[in-house]
CSV table of C-alpha atoms and ligand atoms in Angstrom, one decimal:
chain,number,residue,atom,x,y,z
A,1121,UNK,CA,2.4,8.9,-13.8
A,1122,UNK,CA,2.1,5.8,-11.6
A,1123,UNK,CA,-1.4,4.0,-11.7
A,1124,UNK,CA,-2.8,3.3,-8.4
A,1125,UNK,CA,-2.5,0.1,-9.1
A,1126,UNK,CA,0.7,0.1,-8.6
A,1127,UNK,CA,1.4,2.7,-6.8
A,1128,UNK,CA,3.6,2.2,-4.2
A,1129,UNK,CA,3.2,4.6,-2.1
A,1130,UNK,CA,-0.6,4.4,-1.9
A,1131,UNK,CA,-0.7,0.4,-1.5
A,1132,UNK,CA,2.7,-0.1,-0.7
A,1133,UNK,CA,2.5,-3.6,1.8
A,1134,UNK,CA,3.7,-3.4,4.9
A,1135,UNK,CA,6.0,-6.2,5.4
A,1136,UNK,CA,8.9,-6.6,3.3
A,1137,UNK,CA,10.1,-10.4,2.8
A,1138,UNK,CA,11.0,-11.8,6.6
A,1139,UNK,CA,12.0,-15.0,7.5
A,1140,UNK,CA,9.7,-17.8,7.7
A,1141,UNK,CA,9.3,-18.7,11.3
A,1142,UNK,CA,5.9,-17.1,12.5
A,1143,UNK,CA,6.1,-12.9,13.1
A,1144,UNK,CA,4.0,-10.6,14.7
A,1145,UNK,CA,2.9,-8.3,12.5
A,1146,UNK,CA,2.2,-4.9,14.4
A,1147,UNK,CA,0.4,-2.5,12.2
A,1148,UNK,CA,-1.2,0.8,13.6
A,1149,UNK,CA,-4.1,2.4,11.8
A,1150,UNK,CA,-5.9,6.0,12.8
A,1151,UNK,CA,-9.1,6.4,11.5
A,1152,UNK,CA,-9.5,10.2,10.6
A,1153,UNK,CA,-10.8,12.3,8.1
A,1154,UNK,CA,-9.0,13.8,5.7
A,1155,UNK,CA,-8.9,14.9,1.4
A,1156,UNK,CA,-9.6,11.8,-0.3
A,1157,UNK,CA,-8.6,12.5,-3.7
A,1158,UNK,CA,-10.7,10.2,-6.1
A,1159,UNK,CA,-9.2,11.8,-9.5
A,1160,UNK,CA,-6.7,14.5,-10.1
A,1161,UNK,CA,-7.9,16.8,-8.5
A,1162,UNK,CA,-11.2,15.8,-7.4
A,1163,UNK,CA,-11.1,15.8,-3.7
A,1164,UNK,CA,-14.2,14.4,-1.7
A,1165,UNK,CA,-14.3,14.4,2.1
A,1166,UNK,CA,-12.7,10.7,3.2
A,1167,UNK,CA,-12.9,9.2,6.5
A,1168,UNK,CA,-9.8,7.1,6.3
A,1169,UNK,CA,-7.0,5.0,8.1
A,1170,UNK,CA,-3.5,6.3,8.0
A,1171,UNK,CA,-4.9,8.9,5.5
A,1172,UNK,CA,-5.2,6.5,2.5
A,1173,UNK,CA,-8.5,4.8,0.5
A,1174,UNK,CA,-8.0,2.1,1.1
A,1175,UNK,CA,-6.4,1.5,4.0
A,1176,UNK,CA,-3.0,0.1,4.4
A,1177,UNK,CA,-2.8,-3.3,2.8
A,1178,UNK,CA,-2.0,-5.5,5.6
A,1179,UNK,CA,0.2,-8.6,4.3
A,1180,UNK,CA,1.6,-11.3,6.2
A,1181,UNK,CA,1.4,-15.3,6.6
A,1182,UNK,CA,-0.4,-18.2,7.9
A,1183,UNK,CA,0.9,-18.2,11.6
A,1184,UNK,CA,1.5,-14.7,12.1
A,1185,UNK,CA,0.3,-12.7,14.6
A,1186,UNK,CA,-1.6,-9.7,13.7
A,1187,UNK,CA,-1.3,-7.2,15.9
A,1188,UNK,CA,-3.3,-3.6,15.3
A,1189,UNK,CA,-3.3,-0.7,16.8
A,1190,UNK,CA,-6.8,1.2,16.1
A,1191,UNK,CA,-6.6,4.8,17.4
A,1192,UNK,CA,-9.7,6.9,16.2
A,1193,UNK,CA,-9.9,10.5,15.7
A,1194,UNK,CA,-13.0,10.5,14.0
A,1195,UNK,CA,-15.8,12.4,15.9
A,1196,UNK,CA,-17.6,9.3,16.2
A,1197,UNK,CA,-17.3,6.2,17.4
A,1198,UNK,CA,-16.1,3.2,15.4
A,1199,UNK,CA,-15.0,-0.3,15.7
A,1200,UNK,CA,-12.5,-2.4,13.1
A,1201,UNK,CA,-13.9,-6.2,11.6
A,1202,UNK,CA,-11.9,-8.7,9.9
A,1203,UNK,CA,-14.1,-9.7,7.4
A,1204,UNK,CA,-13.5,-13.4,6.6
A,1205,UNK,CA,-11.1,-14.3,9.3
A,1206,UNK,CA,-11.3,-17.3,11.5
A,1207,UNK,CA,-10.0,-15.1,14.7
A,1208,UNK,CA,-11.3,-15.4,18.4
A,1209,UNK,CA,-15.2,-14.0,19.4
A,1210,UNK,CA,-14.0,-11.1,21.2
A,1211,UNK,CA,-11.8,-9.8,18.4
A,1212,UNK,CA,-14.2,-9.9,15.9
A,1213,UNK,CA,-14.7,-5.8,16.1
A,1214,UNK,CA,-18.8,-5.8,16.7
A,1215,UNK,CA,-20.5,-4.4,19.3
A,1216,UNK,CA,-21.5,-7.4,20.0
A,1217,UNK,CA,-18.3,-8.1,21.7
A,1218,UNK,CA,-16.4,-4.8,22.1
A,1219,UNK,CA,-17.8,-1.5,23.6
A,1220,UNK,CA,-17.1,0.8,20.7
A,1221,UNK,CA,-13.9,3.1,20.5
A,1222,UNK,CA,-15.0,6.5,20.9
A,1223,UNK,CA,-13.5,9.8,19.9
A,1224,UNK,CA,-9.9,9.6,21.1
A,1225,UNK,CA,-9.6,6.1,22.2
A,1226,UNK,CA,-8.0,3.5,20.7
A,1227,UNK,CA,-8.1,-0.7,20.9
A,1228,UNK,CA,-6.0,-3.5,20.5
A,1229,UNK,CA,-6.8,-6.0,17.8
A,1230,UNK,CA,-4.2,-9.2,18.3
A,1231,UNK,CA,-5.3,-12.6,16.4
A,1232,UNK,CA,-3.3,-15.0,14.5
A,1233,UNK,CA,-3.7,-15.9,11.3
A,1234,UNK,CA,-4.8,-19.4,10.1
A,1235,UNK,CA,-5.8,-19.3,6.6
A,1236,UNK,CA,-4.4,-18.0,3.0
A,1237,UNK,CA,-6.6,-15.6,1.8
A,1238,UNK,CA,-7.6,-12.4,0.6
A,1239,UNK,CA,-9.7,-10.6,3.0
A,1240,UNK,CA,-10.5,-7.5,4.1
A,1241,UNK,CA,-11.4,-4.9,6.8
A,1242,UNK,CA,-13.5,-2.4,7.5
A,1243,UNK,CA,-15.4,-0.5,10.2
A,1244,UNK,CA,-18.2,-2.1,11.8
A,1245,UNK,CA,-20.5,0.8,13.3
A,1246,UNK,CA,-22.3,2.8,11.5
A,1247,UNK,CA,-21.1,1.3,8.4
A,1248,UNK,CA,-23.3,2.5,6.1
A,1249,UNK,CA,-21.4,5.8,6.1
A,1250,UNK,CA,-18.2,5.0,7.8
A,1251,UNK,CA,-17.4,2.6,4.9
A,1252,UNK,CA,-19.3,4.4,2.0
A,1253,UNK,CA,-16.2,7.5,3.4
A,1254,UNK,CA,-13.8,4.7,3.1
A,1255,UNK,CA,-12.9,3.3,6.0
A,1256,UNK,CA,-11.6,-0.3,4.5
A,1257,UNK,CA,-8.7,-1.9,3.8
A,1258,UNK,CA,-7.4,-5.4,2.4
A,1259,UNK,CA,-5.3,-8.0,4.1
A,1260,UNK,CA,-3.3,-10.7,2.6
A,1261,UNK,CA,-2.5,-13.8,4.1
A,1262,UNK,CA,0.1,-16.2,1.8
A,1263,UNK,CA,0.9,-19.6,2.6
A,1264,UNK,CA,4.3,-21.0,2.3
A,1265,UNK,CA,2.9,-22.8,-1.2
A,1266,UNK,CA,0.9,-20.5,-3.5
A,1267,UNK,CA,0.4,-21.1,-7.2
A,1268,UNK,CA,3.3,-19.1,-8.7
A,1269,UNK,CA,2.5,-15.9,-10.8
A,1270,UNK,CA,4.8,-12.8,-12.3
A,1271,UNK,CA,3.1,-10.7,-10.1
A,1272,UNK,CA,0.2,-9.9,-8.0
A,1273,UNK,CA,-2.4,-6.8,-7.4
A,1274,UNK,CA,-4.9,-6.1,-4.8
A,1275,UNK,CA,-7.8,-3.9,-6.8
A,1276,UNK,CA,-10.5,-3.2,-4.3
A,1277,UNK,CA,-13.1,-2.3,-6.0
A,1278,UNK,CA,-16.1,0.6,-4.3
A,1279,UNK,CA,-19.0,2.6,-6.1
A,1280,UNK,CA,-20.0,5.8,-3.8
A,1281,UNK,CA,-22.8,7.9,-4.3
A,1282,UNK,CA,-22.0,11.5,-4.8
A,1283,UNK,CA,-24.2,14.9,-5.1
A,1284,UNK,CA,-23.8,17.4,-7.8
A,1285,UNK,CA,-21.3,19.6,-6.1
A,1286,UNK,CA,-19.1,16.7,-5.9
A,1287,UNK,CA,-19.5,15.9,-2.3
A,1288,UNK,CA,-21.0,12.5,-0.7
A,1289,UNK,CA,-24.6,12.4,-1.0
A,1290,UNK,CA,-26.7,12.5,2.1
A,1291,UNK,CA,-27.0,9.2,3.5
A,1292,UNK,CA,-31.1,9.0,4.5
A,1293,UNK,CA,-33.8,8.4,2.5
A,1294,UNK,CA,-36.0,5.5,1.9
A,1295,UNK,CA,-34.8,4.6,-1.8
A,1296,UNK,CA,-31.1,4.0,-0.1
A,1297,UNK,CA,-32.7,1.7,2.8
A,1298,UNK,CA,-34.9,-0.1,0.4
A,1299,UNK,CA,-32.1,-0.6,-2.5
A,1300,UNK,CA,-28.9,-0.2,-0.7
A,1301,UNK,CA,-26.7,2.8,-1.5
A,1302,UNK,CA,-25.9,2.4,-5.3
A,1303,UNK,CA,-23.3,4.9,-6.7
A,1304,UNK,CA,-22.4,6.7,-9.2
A,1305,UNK,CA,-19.0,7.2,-9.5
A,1306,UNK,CA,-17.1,3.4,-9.6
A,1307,UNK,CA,-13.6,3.4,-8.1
A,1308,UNK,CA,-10.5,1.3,-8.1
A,1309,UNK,CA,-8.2,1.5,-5.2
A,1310,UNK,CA,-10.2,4.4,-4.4
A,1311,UNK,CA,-9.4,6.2,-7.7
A,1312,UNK,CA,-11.6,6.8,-10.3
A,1313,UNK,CA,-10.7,4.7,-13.6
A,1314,UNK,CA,-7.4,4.1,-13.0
A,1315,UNK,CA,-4.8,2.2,-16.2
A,1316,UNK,CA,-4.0,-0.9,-14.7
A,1317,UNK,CA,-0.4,-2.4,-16.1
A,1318,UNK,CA,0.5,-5.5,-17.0
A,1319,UNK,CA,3.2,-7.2,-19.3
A,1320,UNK,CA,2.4,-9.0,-22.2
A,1321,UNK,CA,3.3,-12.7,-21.8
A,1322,UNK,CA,2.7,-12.6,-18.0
A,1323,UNK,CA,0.2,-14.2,-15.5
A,1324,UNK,CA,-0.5,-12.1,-12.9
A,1325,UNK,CA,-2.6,-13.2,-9.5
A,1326,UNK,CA,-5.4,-10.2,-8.8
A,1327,UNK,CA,-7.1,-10.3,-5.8
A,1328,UNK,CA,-10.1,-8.2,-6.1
A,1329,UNK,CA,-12.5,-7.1,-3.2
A,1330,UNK,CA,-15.7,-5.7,-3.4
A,1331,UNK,CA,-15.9,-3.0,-1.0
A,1332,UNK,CA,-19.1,-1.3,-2.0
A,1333,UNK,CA,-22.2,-0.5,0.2
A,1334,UNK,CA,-24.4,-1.9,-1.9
A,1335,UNK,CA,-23.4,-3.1,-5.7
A,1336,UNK,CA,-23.3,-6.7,-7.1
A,1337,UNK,CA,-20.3,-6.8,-9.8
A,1338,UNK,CA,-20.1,-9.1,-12.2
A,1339,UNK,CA,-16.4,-9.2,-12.7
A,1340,UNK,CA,-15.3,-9.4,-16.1
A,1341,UNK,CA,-12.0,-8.6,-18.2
A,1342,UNK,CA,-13.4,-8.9,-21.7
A,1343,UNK,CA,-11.6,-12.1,-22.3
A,1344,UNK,CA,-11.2,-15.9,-20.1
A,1345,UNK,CA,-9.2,-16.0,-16.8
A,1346,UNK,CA,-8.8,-18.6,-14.5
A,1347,UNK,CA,-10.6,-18.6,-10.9
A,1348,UNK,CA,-7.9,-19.7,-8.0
A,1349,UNK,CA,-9.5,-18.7,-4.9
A,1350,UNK,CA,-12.9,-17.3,-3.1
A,1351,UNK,CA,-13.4,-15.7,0.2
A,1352,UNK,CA,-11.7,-18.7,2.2
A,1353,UNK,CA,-8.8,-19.2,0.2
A,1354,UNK,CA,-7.9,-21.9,-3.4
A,1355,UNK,CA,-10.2,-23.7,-4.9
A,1356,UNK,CA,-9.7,-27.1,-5.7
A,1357,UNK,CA,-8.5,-26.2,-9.4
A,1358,UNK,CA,-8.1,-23.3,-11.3
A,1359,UNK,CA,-11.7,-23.4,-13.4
A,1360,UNK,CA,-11.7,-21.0,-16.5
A,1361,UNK,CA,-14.2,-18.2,-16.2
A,1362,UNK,CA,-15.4,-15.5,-18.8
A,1363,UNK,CA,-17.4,-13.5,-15.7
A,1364,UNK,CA,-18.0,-13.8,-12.1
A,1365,UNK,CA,-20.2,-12.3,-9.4
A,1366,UNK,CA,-18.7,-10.7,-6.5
A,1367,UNK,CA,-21.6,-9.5,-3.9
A,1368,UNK,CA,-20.9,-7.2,-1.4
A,1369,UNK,CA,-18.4,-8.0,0.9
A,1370,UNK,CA,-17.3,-11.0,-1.7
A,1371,UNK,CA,-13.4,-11.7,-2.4
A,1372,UNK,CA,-12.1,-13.1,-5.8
A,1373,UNK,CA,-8.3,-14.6,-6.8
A,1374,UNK,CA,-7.8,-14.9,-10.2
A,1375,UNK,CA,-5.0,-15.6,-13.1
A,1376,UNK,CA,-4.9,-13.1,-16.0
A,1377,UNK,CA,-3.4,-13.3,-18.7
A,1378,UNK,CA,-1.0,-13.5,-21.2
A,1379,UNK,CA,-2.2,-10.7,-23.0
A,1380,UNK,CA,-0.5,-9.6,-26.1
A,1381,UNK,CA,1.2,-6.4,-26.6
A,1382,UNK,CA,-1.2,-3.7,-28.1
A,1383,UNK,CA,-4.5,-5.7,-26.3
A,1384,UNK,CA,-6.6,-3.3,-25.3
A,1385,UNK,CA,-8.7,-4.6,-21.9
A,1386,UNK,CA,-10.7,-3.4,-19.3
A,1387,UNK,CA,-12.1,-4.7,-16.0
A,1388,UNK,CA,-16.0,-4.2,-15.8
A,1389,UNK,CA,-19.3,-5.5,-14.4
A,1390,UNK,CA,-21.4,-6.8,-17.0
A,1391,UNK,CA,-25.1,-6.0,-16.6
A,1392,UNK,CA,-26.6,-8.7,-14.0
A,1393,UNK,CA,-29.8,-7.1,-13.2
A,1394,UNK,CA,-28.9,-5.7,-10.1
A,1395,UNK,CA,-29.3,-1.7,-11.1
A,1396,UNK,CA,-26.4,-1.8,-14.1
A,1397,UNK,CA,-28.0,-2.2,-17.6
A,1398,UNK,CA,-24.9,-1.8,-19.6
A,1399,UNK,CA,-21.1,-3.0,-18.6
A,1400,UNK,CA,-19.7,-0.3,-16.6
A,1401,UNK,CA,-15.8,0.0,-16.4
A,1402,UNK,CA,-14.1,0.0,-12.9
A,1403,UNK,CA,-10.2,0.3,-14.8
A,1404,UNK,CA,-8.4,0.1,-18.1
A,1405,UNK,CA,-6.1,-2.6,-18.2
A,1406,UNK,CA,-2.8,-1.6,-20.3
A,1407,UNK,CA,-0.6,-4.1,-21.5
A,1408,UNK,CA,3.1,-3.0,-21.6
A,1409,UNK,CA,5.7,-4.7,-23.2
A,1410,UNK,CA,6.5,-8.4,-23.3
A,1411,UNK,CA,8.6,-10.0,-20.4
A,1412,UNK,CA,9.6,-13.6,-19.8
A,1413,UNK,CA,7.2,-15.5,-17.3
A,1414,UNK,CA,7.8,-17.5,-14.6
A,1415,UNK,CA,4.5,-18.4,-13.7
A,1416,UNK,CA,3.2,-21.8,-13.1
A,1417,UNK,CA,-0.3,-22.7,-11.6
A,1418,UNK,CA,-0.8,-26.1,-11.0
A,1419,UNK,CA,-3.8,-28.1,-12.2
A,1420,UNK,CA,-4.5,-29.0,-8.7
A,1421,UNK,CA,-4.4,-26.5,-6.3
A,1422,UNK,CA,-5.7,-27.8,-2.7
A,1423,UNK,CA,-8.5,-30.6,-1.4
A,1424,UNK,CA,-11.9,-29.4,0.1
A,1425,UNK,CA,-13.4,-32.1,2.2
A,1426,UNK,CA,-17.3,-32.1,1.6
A,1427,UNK,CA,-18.7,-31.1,4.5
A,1428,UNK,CA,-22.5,-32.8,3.8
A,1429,UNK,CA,-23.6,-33.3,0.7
A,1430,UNK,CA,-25.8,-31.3,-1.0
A,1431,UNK,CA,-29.1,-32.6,0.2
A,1432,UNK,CA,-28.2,-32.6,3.7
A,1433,UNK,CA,-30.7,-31.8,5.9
A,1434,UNK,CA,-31.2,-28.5,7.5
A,1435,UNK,CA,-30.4,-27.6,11.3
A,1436,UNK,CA,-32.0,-25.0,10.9
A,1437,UNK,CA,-33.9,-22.1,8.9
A,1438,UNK,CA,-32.9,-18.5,7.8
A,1439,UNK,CA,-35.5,-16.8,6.5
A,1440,UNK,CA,-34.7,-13.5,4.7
A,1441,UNK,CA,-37.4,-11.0,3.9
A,1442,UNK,CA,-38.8,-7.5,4.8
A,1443,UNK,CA,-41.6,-5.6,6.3
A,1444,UNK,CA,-43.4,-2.3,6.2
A,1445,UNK,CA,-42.7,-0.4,9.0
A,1446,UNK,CA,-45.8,1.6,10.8
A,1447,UNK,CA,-44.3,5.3,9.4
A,1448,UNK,CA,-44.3,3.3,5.6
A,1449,UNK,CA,-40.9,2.5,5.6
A,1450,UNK,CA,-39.2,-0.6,4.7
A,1451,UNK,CA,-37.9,-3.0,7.6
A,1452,UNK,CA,-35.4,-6.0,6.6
A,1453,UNK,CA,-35.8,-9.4,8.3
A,1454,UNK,CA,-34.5,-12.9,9.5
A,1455,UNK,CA,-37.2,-15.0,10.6
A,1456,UNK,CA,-39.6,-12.3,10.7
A,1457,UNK,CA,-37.7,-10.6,13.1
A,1458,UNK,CA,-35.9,-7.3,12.9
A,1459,UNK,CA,-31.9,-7.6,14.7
A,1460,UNK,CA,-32.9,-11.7,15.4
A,1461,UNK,CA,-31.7,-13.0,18.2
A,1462,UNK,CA,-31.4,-16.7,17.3
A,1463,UNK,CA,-30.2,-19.6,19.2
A,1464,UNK,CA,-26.9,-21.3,19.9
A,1465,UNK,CA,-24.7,-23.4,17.7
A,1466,UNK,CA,-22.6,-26.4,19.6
A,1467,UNK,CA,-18.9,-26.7,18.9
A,1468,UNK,CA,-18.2,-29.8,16.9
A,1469,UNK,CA,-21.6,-29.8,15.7
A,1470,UNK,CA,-22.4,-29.4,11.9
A,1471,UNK,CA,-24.3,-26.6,11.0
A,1472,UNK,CA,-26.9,-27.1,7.7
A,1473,UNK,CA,-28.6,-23.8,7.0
A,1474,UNK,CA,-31.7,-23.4,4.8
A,1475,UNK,CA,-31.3,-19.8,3.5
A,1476,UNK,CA,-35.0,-19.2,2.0
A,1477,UNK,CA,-34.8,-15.7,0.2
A,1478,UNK,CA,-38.8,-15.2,-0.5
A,1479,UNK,CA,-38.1,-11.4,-1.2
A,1480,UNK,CA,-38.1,-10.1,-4.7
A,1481,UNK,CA,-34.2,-9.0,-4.5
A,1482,UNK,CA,-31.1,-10.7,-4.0
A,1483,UNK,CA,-29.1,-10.4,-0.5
A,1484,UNK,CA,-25.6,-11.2,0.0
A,1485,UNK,CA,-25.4,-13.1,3.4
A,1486,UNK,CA,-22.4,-12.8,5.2
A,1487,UNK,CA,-21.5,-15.4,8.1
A,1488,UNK,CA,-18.5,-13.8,10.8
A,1489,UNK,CA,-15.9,-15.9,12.2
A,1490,UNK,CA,-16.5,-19.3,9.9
A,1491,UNK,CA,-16.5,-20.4,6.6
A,1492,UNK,CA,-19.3,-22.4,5.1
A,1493,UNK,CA,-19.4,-24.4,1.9
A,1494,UNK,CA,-23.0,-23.7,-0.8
A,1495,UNK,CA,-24.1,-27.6,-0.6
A,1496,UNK,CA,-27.3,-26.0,-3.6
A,1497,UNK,CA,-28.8,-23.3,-4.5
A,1498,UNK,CA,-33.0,-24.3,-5.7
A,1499,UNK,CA,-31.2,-27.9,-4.9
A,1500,UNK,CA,-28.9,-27.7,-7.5
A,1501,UNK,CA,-25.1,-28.1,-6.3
A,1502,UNK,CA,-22.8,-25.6,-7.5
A,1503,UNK,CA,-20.0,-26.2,-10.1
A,1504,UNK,CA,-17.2,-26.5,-7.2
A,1505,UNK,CA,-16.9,-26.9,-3.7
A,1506,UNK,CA,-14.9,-23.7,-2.6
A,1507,UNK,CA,-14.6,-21.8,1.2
A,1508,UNK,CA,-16.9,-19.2,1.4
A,1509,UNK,CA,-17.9,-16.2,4.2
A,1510,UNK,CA,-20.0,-14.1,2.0
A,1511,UNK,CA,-22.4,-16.0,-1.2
A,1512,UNK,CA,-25.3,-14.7,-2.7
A,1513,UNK,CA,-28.9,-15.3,-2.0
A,1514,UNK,CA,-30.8,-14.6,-5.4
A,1515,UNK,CA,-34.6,-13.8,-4.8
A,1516,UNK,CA,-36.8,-16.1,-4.2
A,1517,UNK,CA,-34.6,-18.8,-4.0
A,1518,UNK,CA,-33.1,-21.0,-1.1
A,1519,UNK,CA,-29.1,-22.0,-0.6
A,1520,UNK,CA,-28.1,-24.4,1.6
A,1521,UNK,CA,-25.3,-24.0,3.5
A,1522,UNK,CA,-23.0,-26.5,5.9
A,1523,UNK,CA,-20.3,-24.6,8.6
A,1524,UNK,CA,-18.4,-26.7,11.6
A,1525,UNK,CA,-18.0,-24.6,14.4
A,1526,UNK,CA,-15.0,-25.2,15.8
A,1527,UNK,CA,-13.8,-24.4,19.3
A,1528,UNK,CA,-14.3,-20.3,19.2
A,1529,UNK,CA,-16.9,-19.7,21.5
A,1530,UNK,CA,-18.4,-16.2,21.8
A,1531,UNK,CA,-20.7,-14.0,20.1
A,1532,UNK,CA,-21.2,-14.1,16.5
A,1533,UNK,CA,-23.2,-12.8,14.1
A,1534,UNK,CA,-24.7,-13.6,10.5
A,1535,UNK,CA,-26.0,-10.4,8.3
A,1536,UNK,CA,-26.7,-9.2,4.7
A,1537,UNK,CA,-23.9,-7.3,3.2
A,1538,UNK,CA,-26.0,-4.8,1.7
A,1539,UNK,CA,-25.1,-2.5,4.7
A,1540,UNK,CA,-28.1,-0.9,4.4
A,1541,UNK,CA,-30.1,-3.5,4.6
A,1542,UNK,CA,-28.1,-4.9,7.6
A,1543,UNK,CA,-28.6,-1.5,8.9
A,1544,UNK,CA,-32.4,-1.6,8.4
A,1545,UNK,CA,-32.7,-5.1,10.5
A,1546,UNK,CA,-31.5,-7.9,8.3
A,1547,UNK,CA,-29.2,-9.5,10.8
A,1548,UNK,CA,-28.8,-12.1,13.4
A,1549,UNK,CA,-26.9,-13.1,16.5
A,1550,UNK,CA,-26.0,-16.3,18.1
A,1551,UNK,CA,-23.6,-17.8,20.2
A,1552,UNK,CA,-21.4,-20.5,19.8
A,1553,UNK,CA,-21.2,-22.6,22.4
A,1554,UNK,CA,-19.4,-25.5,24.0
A,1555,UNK,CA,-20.6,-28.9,24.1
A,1556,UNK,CA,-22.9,-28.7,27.9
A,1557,UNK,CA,-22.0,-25.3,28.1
A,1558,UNK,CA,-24.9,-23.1,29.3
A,1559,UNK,CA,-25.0,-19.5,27.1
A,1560,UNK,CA,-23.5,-16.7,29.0
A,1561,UNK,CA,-25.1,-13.8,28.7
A,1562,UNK,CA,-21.8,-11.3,29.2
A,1563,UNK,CA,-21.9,-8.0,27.7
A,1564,UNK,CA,-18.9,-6.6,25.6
A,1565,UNK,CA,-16.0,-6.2,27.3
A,1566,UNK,CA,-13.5,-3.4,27.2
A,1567,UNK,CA,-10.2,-3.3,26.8
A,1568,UNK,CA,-9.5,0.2,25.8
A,1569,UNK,CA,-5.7,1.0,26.3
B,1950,C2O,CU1,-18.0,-7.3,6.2
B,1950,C2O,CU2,-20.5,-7.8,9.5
B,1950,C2O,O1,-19.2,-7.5,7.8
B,1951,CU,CU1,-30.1,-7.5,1.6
């Protein structure tokens, strides 16, 4: 039986190989519930596009046009947001810039592409059950140059919290605010332990998202691969890792491999104090027989000019806590305030962020629209400069950040990726504005077709 994995039907791209002048890449996508079958078998109630968890895997290249069709027969509303990619303000998919699409409606997403990447989407309203029932997907975007591998697999990884009977766990409660909606059943492509294959003697390039409400993983496959890319795309080199974090929201590439026939792998989080205490599996990894490889990665991948170095000083402060609320429960925060409302940043002007986490957990902070580089984390510069949309905040410590806005005005916002906790007030929104530009204060537009 096919794994997931591989399955072709169930993440079968959607582009076969085209020519190379820029396409557009039309894609439509219902969201709708339907049986989302998690293990033979075991069905739980999905909310879905086209059907699938996850989504469609969108794929297509720097230059392209994306064009998506979102129709949604949910019986609520919804919008669509492309985490991680540079696209304009108003296509961004928050209601901060679209009304949202209501029962029967349907909206236009239509963006180019402009960066290699692995990325991702998901629904951006009520999110804390919307994607927790699965409404995410990944997209690709390959450049014409890209380290060469044997072959490549998208593994979006996603815990969900189920009840006894089998069926999604009800989604209130004040341990889920406080903690974030942990699970308990870990899936891979939305499968439950699923046998990933792979030949002996061959690299392969993974891209792995981490699609859960609430869980930190830290990604490991029992033995040393190589890092290539982050949320924004390659990093400089290829730097040999035994285990990395991905927060929520967080995007790895990496090479693994060769394996030896008869190796027996698996791809885990090890225990990182954020609620796992042992390694938990997300997938077997079986290693089929050996094949020739063609791969080759390069020692030098791509060049990251330094945006500041690392003891720039800060434009301004992001402070990340929480509250008690008057009925005792908790409220998250950004500079004291619940939903923040903070003030513009200026096209063409660098952007140093003092990310002060004086709360006694960690919280992934998520940026839309923009990549920013970690200049330090407690003033220590991290091992290498890389693109990044999503990084961790550990508790009680500060990360400094530098982002350039370039020329997409609009409304934008800045949250923690533990949707509950963006749910419960820990976000912000700002404008980006254009040099002598005054703010306007428009309202989302519609442009329902
Ligand atoms: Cu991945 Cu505001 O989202
Ligand atoms: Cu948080």
């Amino acid at each position: 039986m096919p794994t997931p994995a591989t399955d072709s039907s169930s993440q079968r791209s959607l582009i076969g190989d085209a020519p190379e002048s820029p396409r557009t890449v039309e894609i439509d996508l219902e969201a709708r519930e339907g049986a989302w079958e998690i293990a033979p078998g075991q069905v739980v109630e999905g909310w879905m596009y086209n059907g699938q968890v996850p989504g469609p895997t969108i794929e297509a290249r720097v230059g392209d046009t994306l064009v998506v069709r979102l129709k949604n027969s949910l019986r609520e509303a919804t919008t669509l947001h492309w985490h991680g990619v540079r696209l304009p303000a108003d296509m961004d998919g928050t209601s901060l810039v679209q009304l949202t699409v209501g029962p029967g409606e349907s909206f236009e997403y239509r963006f180019a592409l402009v960066d290699a990447g692995t990325y991702w989407y998901h629904s951006h309203n009520n999110e804390t059950v919307q994607v927790e029932r699965g409404l995410y997907g990944a997209l690709i975007v390959r450049d014409e140059t890209e380290p060469v591998v044997d072959a490549e697999q998208v593994l979006v990884l996603d815990d969900i919290l189920l009840d006894e009977n089998g069926e999604f766990a009800s989604f209130d409660g004040m341990q889920q605010r406080h903690d974030g909606r942990h699970g308990n059943t870990r899936l891979v492509n939305g499968r439950v332990g699923p046998e990933i294959s792979i030949a002996a003697g061959q690299i392969e390039r993974w891209r792995i998202v981490n699609a859960s409400n609430a869980r930190y993983i830290l990604l490991s496959i029992g033995r040393p691969f190589r890092l290539l890319g982050t949320d924004g795309g390659l990093v400089e080199e290829p730097i040999t890792m035994s285990d990395v974090l991905l927060t929520p929201g967080d995007r790895v590439d990496i090479a693994v491999g060769p394996f030896d026939e008869g190796d027996t792998v698996s791809l885990g989080s090890l225990p990182c104090g954020h609620a796992a205490t042992e390694i938990e599996q997300f997938a077997s990894i079986r290693v089929g027989e050996r094949q020739a490889s063609k791969a080759f990665i390069p020692d030098r991948l791509r060049t990251i000019e330094r945006l500041a170095p690392c003891d720039a000083l800060p434009t301004r402060q992001v402070l990340l806590g929480h509250t008690m609320s008057a009925d005792g429960a908790v409220d998250f925060t950004i500079n004291d305030e619940m939903h923040l409302n903070d003030h513009p940043a200026t096209v063409g002007e660098l952007q140093v962020w003092d990310i002060l986490n004086n709360s006694h957990m960690d919280h992934p902070f998520h940026l839309h629209g923009f990549f920013f580089q970690v200049l330090s984390v407690d003033g220590v510069p991290p091992e290498f400069v890389s693109w990044e949309d999503t990084c961790n905040v550990p508790a009680n410590s500060r990360v400094l950040i530098a982002w350039m806005p370039d020329d997409r005005p609009g409304r934008w916002m800045y949250h923690c990726h533990i949707l509950e906790h963006h749910a419960a007030g820990m976000m912000a929104s700002f404008e980006v504005v254009r040099p002598g530009e005054r703010v306007m204060h428009a309202g989302p537009h519609s442009c329902h077709t």
